[in-house]
Tab-separated table of C-alpha atoms in Angstrom:
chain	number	residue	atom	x	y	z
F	1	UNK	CA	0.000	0.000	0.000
F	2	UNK	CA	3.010	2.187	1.030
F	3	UNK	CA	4.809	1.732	-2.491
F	4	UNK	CA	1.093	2.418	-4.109
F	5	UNK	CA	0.981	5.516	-2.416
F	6	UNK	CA	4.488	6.283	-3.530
F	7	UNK	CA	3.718	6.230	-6.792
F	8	UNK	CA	0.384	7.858	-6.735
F	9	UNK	CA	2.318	11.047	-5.092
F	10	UNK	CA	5.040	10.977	-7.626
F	11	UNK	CA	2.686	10.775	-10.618
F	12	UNK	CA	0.840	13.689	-9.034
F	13	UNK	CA	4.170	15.719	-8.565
F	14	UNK	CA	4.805	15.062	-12.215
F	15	UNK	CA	1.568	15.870	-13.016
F	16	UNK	CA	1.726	18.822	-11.660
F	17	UNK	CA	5.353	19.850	-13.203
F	18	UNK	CA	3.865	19.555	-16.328
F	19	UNK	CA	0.898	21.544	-15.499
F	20	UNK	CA	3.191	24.313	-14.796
F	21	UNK	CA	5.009	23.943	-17.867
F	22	UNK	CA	1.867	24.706	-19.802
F	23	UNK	CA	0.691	27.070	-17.162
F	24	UNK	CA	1.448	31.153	-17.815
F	25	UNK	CA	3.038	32.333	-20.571
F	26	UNK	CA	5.885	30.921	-22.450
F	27	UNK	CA	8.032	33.131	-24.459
F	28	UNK	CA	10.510	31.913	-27.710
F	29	UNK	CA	12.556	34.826	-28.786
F	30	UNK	CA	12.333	35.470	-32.760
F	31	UNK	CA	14.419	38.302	-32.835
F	32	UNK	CA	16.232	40.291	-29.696
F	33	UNK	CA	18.240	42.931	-30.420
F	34	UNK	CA	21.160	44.641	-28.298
F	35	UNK	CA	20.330	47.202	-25.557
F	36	UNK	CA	21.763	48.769	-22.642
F	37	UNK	CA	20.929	47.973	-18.962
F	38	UNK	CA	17.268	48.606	-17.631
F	39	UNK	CA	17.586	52.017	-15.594
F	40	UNK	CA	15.143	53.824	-13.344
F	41	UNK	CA	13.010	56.302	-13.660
F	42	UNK	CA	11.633	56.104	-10.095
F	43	UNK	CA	9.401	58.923	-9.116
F	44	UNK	CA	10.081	60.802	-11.763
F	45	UNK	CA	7.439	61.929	-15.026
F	46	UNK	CA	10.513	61.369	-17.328
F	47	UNK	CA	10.057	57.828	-18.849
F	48	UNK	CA	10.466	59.592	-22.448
F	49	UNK	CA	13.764	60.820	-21.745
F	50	UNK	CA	14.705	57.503	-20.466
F	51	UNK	CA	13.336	55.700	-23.407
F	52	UNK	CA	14.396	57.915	-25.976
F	53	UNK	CA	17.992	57.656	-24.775
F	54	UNK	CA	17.836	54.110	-24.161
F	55	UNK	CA	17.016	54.047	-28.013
F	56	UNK	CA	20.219	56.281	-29.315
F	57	UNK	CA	22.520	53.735	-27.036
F	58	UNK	CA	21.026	51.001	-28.836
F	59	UNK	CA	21.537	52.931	-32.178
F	60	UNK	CA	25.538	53.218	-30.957
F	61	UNK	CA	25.806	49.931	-30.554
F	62	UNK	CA	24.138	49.403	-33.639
F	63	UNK	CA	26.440	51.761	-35.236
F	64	UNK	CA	29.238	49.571	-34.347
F	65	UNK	CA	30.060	52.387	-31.260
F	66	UNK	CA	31.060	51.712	-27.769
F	67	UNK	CA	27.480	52.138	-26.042
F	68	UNK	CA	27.493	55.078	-23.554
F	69	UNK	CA	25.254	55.398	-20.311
F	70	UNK	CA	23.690	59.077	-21.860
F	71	UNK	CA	22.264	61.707	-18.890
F	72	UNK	CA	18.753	61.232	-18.716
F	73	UNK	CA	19.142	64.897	-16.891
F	74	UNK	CA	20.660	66.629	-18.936
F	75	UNK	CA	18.004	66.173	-21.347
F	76	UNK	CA	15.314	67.141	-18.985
F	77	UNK	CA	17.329	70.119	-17.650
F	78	UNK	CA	17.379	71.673	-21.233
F	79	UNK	CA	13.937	70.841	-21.931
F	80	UNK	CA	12.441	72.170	-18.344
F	81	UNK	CA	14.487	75.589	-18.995
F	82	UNK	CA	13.299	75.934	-22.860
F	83	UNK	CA	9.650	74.801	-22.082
F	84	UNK	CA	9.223	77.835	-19.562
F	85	UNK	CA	10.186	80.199	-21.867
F	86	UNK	CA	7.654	79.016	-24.621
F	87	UNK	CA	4.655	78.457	-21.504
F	88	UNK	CA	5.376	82.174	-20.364
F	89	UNK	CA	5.755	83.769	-23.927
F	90	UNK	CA	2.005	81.537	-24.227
F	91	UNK	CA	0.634	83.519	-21.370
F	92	UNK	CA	0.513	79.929	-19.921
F	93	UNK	CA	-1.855	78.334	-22.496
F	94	UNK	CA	0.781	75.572	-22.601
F	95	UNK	CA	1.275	72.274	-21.069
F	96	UNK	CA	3.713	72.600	-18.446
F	97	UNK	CA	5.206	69.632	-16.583
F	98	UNK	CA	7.574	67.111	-16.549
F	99	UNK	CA	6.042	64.593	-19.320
F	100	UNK	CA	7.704	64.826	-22.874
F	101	UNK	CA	8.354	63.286	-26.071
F	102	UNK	CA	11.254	61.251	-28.047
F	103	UNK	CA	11.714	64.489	-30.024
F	104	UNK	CA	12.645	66.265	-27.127
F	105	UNK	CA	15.759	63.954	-26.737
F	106	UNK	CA	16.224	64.934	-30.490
F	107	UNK	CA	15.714	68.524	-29.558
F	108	UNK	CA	18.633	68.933	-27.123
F	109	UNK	CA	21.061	66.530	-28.926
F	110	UNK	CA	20.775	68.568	-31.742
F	111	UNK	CA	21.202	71.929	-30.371
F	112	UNK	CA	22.862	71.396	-26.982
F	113	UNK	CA	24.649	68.006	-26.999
F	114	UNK	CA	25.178	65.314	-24.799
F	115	UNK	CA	27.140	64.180	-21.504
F	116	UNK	CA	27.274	60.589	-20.003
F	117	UNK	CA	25.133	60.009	-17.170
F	118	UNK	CA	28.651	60.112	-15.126
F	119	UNK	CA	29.296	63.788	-15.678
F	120	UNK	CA	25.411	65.174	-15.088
F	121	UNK	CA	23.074	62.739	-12.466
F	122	UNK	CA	20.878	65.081	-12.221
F	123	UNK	CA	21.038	64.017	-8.492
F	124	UNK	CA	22.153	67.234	-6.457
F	125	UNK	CA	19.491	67.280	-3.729
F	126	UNK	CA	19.937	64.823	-1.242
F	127	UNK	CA	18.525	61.419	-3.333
F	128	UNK	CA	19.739	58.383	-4.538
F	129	UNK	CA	17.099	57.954	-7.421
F	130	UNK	CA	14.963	60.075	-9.056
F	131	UNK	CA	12.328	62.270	-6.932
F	132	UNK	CA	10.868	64.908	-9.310
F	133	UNK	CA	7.461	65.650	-7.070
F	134	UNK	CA	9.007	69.124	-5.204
F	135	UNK	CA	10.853	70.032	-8.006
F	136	UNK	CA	8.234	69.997	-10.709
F	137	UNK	CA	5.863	71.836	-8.356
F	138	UNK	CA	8.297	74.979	-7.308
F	139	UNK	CA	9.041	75.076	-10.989
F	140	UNK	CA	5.392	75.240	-12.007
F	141	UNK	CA	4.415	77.400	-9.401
F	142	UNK	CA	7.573	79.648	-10.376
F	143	UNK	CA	6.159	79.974	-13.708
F	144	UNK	CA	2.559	81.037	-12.571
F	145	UNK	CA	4.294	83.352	-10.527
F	146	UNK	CA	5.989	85.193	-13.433
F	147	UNK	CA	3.063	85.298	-15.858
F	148	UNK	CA	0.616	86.684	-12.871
F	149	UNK	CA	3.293	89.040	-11.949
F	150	UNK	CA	1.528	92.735	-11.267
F	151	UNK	CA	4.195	94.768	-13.201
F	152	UNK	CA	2.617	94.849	-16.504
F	153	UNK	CA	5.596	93.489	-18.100
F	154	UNK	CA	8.365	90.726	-17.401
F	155	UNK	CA	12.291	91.162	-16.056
F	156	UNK	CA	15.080	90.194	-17.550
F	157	UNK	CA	15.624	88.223	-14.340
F	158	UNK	CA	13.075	85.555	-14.063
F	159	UNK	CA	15.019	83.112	-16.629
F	160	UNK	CA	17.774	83.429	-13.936
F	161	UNK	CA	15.555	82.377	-11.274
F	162	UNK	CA	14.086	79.919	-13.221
F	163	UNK	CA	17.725	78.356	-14.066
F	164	UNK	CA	18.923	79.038	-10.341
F	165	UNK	CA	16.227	75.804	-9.294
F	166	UNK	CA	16.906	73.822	-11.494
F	167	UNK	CA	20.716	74.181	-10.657
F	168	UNK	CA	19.705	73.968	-7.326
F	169	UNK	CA	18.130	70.295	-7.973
F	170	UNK	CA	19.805	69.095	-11.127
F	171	UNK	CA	22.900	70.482	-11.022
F	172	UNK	CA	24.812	72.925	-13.228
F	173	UNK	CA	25.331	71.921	-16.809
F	174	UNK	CA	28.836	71.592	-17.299
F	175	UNK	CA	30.834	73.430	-19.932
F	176	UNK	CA	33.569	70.741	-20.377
F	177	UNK	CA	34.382	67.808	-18.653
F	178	UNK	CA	36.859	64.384	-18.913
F	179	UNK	CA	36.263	61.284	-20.277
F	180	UNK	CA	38.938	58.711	-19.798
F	181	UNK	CA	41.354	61.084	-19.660
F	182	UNK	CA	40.243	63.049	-22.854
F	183	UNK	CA	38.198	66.776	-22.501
F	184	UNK	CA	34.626	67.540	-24.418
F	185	UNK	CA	32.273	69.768	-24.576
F	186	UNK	CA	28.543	68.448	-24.863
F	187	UNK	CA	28.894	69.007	-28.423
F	188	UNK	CA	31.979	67.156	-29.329
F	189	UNK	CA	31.113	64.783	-27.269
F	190	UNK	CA	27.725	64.462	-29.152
F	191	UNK	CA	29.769	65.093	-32.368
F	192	UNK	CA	32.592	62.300	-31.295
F	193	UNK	CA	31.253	60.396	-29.086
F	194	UNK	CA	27.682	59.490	-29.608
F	195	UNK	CA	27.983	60.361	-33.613
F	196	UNK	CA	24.267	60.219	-34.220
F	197	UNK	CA	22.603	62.756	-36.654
F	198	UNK	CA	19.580	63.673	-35.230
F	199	UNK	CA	18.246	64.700	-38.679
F	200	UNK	CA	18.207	60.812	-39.493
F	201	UNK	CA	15.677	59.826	-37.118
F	202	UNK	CA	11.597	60.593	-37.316
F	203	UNK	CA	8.424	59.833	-35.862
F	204	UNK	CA	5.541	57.846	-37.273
F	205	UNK	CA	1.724	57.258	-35.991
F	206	UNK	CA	-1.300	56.003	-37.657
F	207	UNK	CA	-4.406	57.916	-36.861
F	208	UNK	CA	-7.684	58.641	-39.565
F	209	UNK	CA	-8.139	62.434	-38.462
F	210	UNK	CA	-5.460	63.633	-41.029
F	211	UNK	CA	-4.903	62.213	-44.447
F	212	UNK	CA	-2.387	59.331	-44.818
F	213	UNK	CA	0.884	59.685	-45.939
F	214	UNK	CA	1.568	63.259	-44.313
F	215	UNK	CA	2.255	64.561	-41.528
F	216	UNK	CA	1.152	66.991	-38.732
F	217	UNK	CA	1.629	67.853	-35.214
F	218	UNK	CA	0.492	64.922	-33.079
F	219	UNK	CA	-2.320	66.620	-30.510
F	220	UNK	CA	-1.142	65.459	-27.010
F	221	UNK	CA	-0.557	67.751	-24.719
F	222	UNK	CA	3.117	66.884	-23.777
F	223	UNK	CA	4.049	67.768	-27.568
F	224	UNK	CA	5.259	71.795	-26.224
F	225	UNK	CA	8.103	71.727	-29.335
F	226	UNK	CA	4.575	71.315	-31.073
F	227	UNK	CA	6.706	67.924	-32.844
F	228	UNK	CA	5.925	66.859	-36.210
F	229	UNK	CA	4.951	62.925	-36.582
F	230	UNK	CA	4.463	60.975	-40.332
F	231	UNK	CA	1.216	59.884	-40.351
F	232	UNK	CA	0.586	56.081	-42.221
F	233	UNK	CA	-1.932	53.351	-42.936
F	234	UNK	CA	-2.618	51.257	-39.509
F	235	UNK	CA	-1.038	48.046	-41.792
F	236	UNK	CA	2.014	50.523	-42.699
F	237	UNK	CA	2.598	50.840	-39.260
F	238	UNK	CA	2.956	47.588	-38.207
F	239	UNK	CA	5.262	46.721	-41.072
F	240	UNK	CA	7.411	49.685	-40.039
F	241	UNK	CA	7.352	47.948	-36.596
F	242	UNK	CA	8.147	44.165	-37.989
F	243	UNK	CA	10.903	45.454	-40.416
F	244	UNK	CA	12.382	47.462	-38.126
F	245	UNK	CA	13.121	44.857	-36.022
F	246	UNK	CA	14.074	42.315	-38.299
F	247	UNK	CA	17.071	44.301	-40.225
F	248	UNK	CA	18.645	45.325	-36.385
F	249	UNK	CA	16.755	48.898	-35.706
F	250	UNK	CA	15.217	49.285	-32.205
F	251	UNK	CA	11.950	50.964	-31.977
F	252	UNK	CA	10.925	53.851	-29.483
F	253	UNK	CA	7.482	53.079	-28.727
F	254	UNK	CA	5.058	55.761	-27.183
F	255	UNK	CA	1.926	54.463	-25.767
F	256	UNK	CA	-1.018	53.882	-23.381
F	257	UNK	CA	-0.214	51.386	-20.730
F	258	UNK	CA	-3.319	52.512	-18.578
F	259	UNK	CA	-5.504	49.378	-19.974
F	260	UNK	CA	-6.395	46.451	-18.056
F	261	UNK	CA	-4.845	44.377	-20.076
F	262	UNK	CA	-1.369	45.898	-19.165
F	263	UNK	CA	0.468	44.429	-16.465
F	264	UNK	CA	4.013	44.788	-15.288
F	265	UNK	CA	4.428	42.623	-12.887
F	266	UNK	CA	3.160	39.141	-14.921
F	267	UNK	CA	5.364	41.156	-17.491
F	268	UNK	CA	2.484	40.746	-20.208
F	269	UNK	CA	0.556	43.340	-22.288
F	270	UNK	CA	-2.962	42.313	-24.125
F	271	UNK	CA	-6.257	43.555	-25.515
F	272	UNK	CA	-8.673	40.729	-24.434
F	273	UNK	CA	-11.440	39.734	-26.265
F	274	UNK	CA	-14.677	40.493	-24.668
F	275	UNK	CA	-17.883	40.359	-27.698
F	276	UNK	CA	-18.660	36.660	-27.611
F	277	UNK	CA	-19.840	37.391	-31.264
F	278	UNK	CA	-16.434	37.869	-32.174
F	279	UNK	CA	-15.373	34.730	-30.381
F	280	UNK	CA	-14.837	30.907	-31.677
F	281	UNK	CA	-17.876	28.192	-31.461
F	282	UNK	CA	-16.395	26.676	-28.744
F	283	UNK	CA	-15.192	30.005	-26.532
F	284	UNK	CA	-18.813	31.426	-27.300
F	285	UNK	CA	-20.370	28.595	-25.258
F	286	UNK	CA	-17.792	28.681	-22.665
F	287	UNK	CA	-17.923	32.515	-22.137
F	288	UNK	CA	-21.816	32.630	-21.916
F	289	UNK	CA	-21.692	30.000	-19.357
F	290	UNK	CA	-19.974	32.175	-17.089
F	291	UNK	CA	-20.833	34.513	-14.824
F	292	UNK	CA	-19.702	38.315	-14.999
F	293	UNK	CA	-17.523	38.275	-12.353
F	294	UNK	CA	-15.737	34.591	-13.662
F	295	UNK	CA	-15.865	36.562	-17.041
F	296	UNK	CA	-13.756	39.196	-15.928
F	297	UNK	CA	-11.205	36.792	-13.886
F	298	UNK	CA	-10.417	35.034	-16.669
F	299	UNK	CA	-9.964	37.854	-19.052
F	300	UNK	CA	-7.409	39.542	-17.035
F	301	UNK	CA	-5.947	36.574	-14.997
F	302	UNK	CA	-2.781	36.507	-17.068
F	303	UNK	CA	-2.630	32.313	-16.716
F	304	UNK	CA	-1.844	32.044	-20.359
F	305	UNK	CA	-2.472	33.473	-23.730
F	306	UNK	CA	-6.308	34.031	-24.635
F	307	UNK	CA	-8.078	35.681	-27.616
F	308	UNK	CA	-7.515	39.015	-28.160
F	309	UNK	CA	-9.439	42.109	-30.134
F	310	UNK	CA	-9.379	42.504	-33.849
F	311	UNK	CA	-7.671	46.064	-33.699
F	312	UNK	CA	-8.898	47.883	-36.731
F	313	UNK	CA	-8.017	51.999	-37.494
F	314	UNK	CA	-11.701	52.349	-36.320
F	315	UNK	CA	-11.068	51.240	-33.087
F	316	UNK	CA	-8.027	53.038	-32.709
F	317	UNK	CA	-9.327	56.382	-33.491
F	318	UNK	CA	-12.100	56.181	-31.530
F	319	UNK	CA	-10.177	55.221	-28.073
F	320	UNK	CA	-8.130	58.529	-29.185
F	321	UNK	CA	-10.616	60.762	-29.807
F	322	UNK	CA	-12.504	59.745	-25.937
F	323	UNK	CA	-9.306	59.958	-24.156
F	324	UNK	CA	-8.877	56.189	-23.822
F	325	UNK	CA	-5.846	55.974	-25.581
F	326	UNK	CA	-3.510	58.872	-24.237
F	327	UNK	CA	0.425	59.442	-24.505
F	328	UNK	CA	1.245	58.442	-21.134
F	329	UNK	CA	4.697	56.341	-21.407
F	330	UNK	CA	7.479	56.000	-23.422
F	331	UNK	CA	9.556	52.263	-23.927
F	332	UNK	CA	11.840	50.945	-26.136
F	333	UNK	CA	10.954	47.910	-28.343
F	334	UNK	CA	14.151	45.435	-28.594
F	335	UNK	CA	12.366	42.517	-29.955
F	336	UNK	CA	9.666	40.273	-31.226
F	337	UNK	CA	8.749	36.697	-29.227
F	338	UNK	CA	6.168	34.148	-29.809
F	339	UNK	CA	4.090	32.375	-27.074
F	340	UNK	CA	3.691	28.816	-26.994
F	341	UNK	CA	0.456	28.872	-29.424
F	342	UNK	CA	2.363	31.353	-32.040
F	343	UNK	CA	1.068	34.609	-31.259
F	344	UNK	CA	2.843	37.582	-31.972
F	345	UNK	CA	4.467	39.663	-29.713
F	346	UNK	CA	6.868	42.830	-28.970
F	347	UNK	CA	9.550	42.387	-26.269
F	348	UNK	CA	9.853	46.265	-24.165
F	349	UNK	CA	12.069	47.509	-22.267
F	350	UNK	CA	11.207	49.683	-19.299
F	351	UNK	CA	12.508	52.162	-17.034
F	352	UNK	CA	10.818	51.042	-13.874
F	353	UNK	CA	13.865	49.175	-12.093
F	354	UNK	CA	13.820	45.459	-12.696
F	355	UNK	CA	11.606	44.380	-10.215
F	356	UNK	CA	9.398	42.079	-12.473
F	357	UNK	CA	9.289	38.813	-13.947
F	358	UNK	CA	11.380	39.723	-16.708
F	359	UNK	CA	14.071	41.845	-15.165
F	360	UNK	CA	12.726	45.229	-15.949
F	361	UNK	CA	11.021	43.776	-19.587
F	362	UNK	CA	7.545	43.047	-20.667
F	363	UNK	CA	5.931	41.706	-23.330
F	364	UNK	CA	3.339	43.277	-25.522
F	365	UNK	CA	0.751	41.353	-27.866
F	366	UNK	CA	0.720	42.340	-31.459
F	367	UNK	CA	-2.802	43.589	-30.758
F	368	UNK	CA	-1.983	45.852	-27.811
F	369	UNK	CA	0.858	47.593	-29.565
F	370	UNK	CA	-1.513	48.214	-32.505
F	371	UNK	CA	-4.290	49.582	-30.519
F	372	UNK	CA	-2.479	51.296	-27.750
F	373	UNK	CA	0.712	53.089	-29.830
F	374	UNK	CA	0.396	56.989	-30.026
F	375	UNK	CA	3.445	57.048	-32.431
F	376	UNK	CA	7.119	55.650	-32.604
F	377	UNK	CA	10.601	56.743	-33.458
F	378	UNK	CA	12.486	55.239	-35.836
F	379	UNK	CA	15.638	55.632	-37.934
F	380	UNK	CA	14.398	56.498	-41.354
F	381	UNK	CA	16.533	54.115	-42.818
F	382	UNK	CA	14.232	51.370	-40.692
F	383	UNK	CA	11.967	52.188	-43.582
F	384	UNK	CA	11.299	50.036	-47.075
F	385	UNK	CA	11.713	51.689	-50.000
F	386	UNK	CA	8.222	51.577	-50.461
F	387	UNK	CA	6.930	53.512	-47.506
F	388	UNK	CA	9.931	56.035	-47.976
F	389	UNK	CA	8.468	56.819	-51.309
F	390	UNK	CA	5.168	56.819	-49.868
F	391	UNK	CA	6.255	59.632	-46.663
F	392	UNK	CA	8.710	61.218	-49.679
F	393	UNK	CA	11.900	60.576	-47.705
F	394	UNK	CA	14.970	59.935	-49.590
């Protein structure tokens, strides 16, 4: 009876082994490209600085350059100080805040340069990691302050001021500095260093309120440079994605991660299927057997790939236009996986620490990234010849 037992309990441990093995989702790389180390934004509203520079270290290394760890900070520093001067010369009918876009990055690297995150932290009030909450409201309120001023008319001094915080929090931009031994300026070093053009490098979306095949200035409200994005077919789009990765180009990927469906800690992203009309035979009489609340467990249980929404340019626009698809975080794409029934999806990489399942990763679902993407920013040479002709980019 003893050895019966026995082997009852180890066929139910191996039982069970293989339950887990089918259990969650299973991942199979297809492509992965090369990137730099997951960082942290912390408390900070600059994931888009993060991302966007997490994309040009990627391009180095793509470019066959020793990767550098680029400031974060001194990206944000630039952009704070150049964004106040546009919000007060708006009377304050301007976004003002610490959110931004992949241009941005573009912005300063093109006109100011760049330092290695060893030269400018950004970290000159007291904290290990990022903590942006005082800052962003003394700068705001700073701001106000100037605008609602009683004088009738600005001093030359406020821009002073204004730079005087952000020294006192960020630091002082430094005019040269050493690297292994060697001296730079932010623009050689940009020039020698990181040797990107920034001219080489645009942003594409895919919405139906402006023609195809043009482009205009994306309507969220952290665009303040008032940015300029290429606007394609929804099937465009996702080839730019697919080819992108598949001939070694990274992908910065603006999007909504606000959905349901999003979760960083099981490290998955997905756009359940809900309309039993749109379901299978056999998941129709499954789903209507259940009741709301088992409906709802099992759509957002993350135990394993389900069916997911038909994302069509319809659906898109109209989750744009009612403010359920908003520009809320910026990621780089390094990759495309399968799970283990086939489906399609896009490996990220975050800048919220590594404290997940995949060590700072996640993975989105082809139909997430093609409902939830606001735009992304490619190389133009991630483009076919095709779609360059289309966009009229040489």
């Amino acid at each position: 009876m003893r050895k019966i037992m026995t082997l009852v309990a180890v066929l139910f441990s191996v039982a069970m082994i293989a339950q887990d093995k089918t259990e969650g989702y299973q991942f199979e790389s297809v492509y992965d490209l090369e990137a730099t180390c997951v960082k942290d934004q912390h408390r900070s509203g600059t994931c888009w600085s993060f991302s966007a520079l997490g994309f040009f270290e990627s391009e180095m290394i793509r470019l066959g350059k020793n990767p550098a760890d680029l400031s974060e900070m001194f990206v944000v520093r630039h952009c704070y100080a150049d964004k106040a001067e546009k919000y007060v010369r708006l009377h304050g009918s301007l976004n003002f805040g610490p959110g931004g876009a992949f241009h941005d990055a573009l912005y300063v690297m093109g006109k100011y340069g760049m330092v290695p995150e060893e030269v400018y932290t950004g970290l000159n009030y007291g904290e290990e990691s990022h903590v942006h909450g005082e800052m962003d409201a003394v700068l705001k309120a700073y701001v106000d302050g100037v605008i609602k001023n009683k004088n009738k008319k600005l001093s030359p001094a406020w821009k002073t001021g204004f730079n005087g915080i952000l020294d006192a929090y960020l630091g002082e931009i430094p005019e040269s500095f050493e690297v292994e031994g060697k001296s730079y300026t932010p623009q050689t070093y940009m020039t020698e260093q990181v040797g990107i053009n920034p001219e080489d490098y645009i942003q594409v979306t895919s919405y139906t309120h402006h023609p195809v095949n043009s482009t205009f200035i994306i309507e969220v409200p952290d665009n303040w440079l008032w940015g300029e994005v290429y606007n394609v077919s929804l099937e465009d789009l996702m080839s730019i994605f697919d080819n992108s990765i598949e001939n070694g180009y990274t992908v910065g990927w603006a999007a909504d991660v606000s959905e349901k469906g999003f979760s960083y800690r099981n490290g998955v992203a997905i756009v359940p299927e809900s309309n039993v009309k749109e379901m299978a035979d056999s998941e129709q009489s499954k789903w209507e057997a259940m009741t709301p609340a088992e409906r709802n467990k099992s759509l957002y249980s993350f135990e394993g790939p389900v069916t997911e929404k038909n994302i069509t340019p319809e659906l898109r626009q109209e989750a744009y236009d009612n403010y359920q698809t908003t520009d809320d975080h910026g990621m780089q794409i390094t990759g495309i996986s399968k799970d283990q029934k086939g489906n399609k999806y896009y490996k990220v990489k975050n800048s919220w620490n590594t404290g997940n399942k995949y060590d700072g990763y996640f993975y989105a679902s082809e139909a997430f990234v093609k409902y939830k993407t606001m735009s992304i920013m490619i190389h133009k040479d991630a483009l076919t010849k095709d779609i360059k002709k289309k966009l009229g980019l040489k």
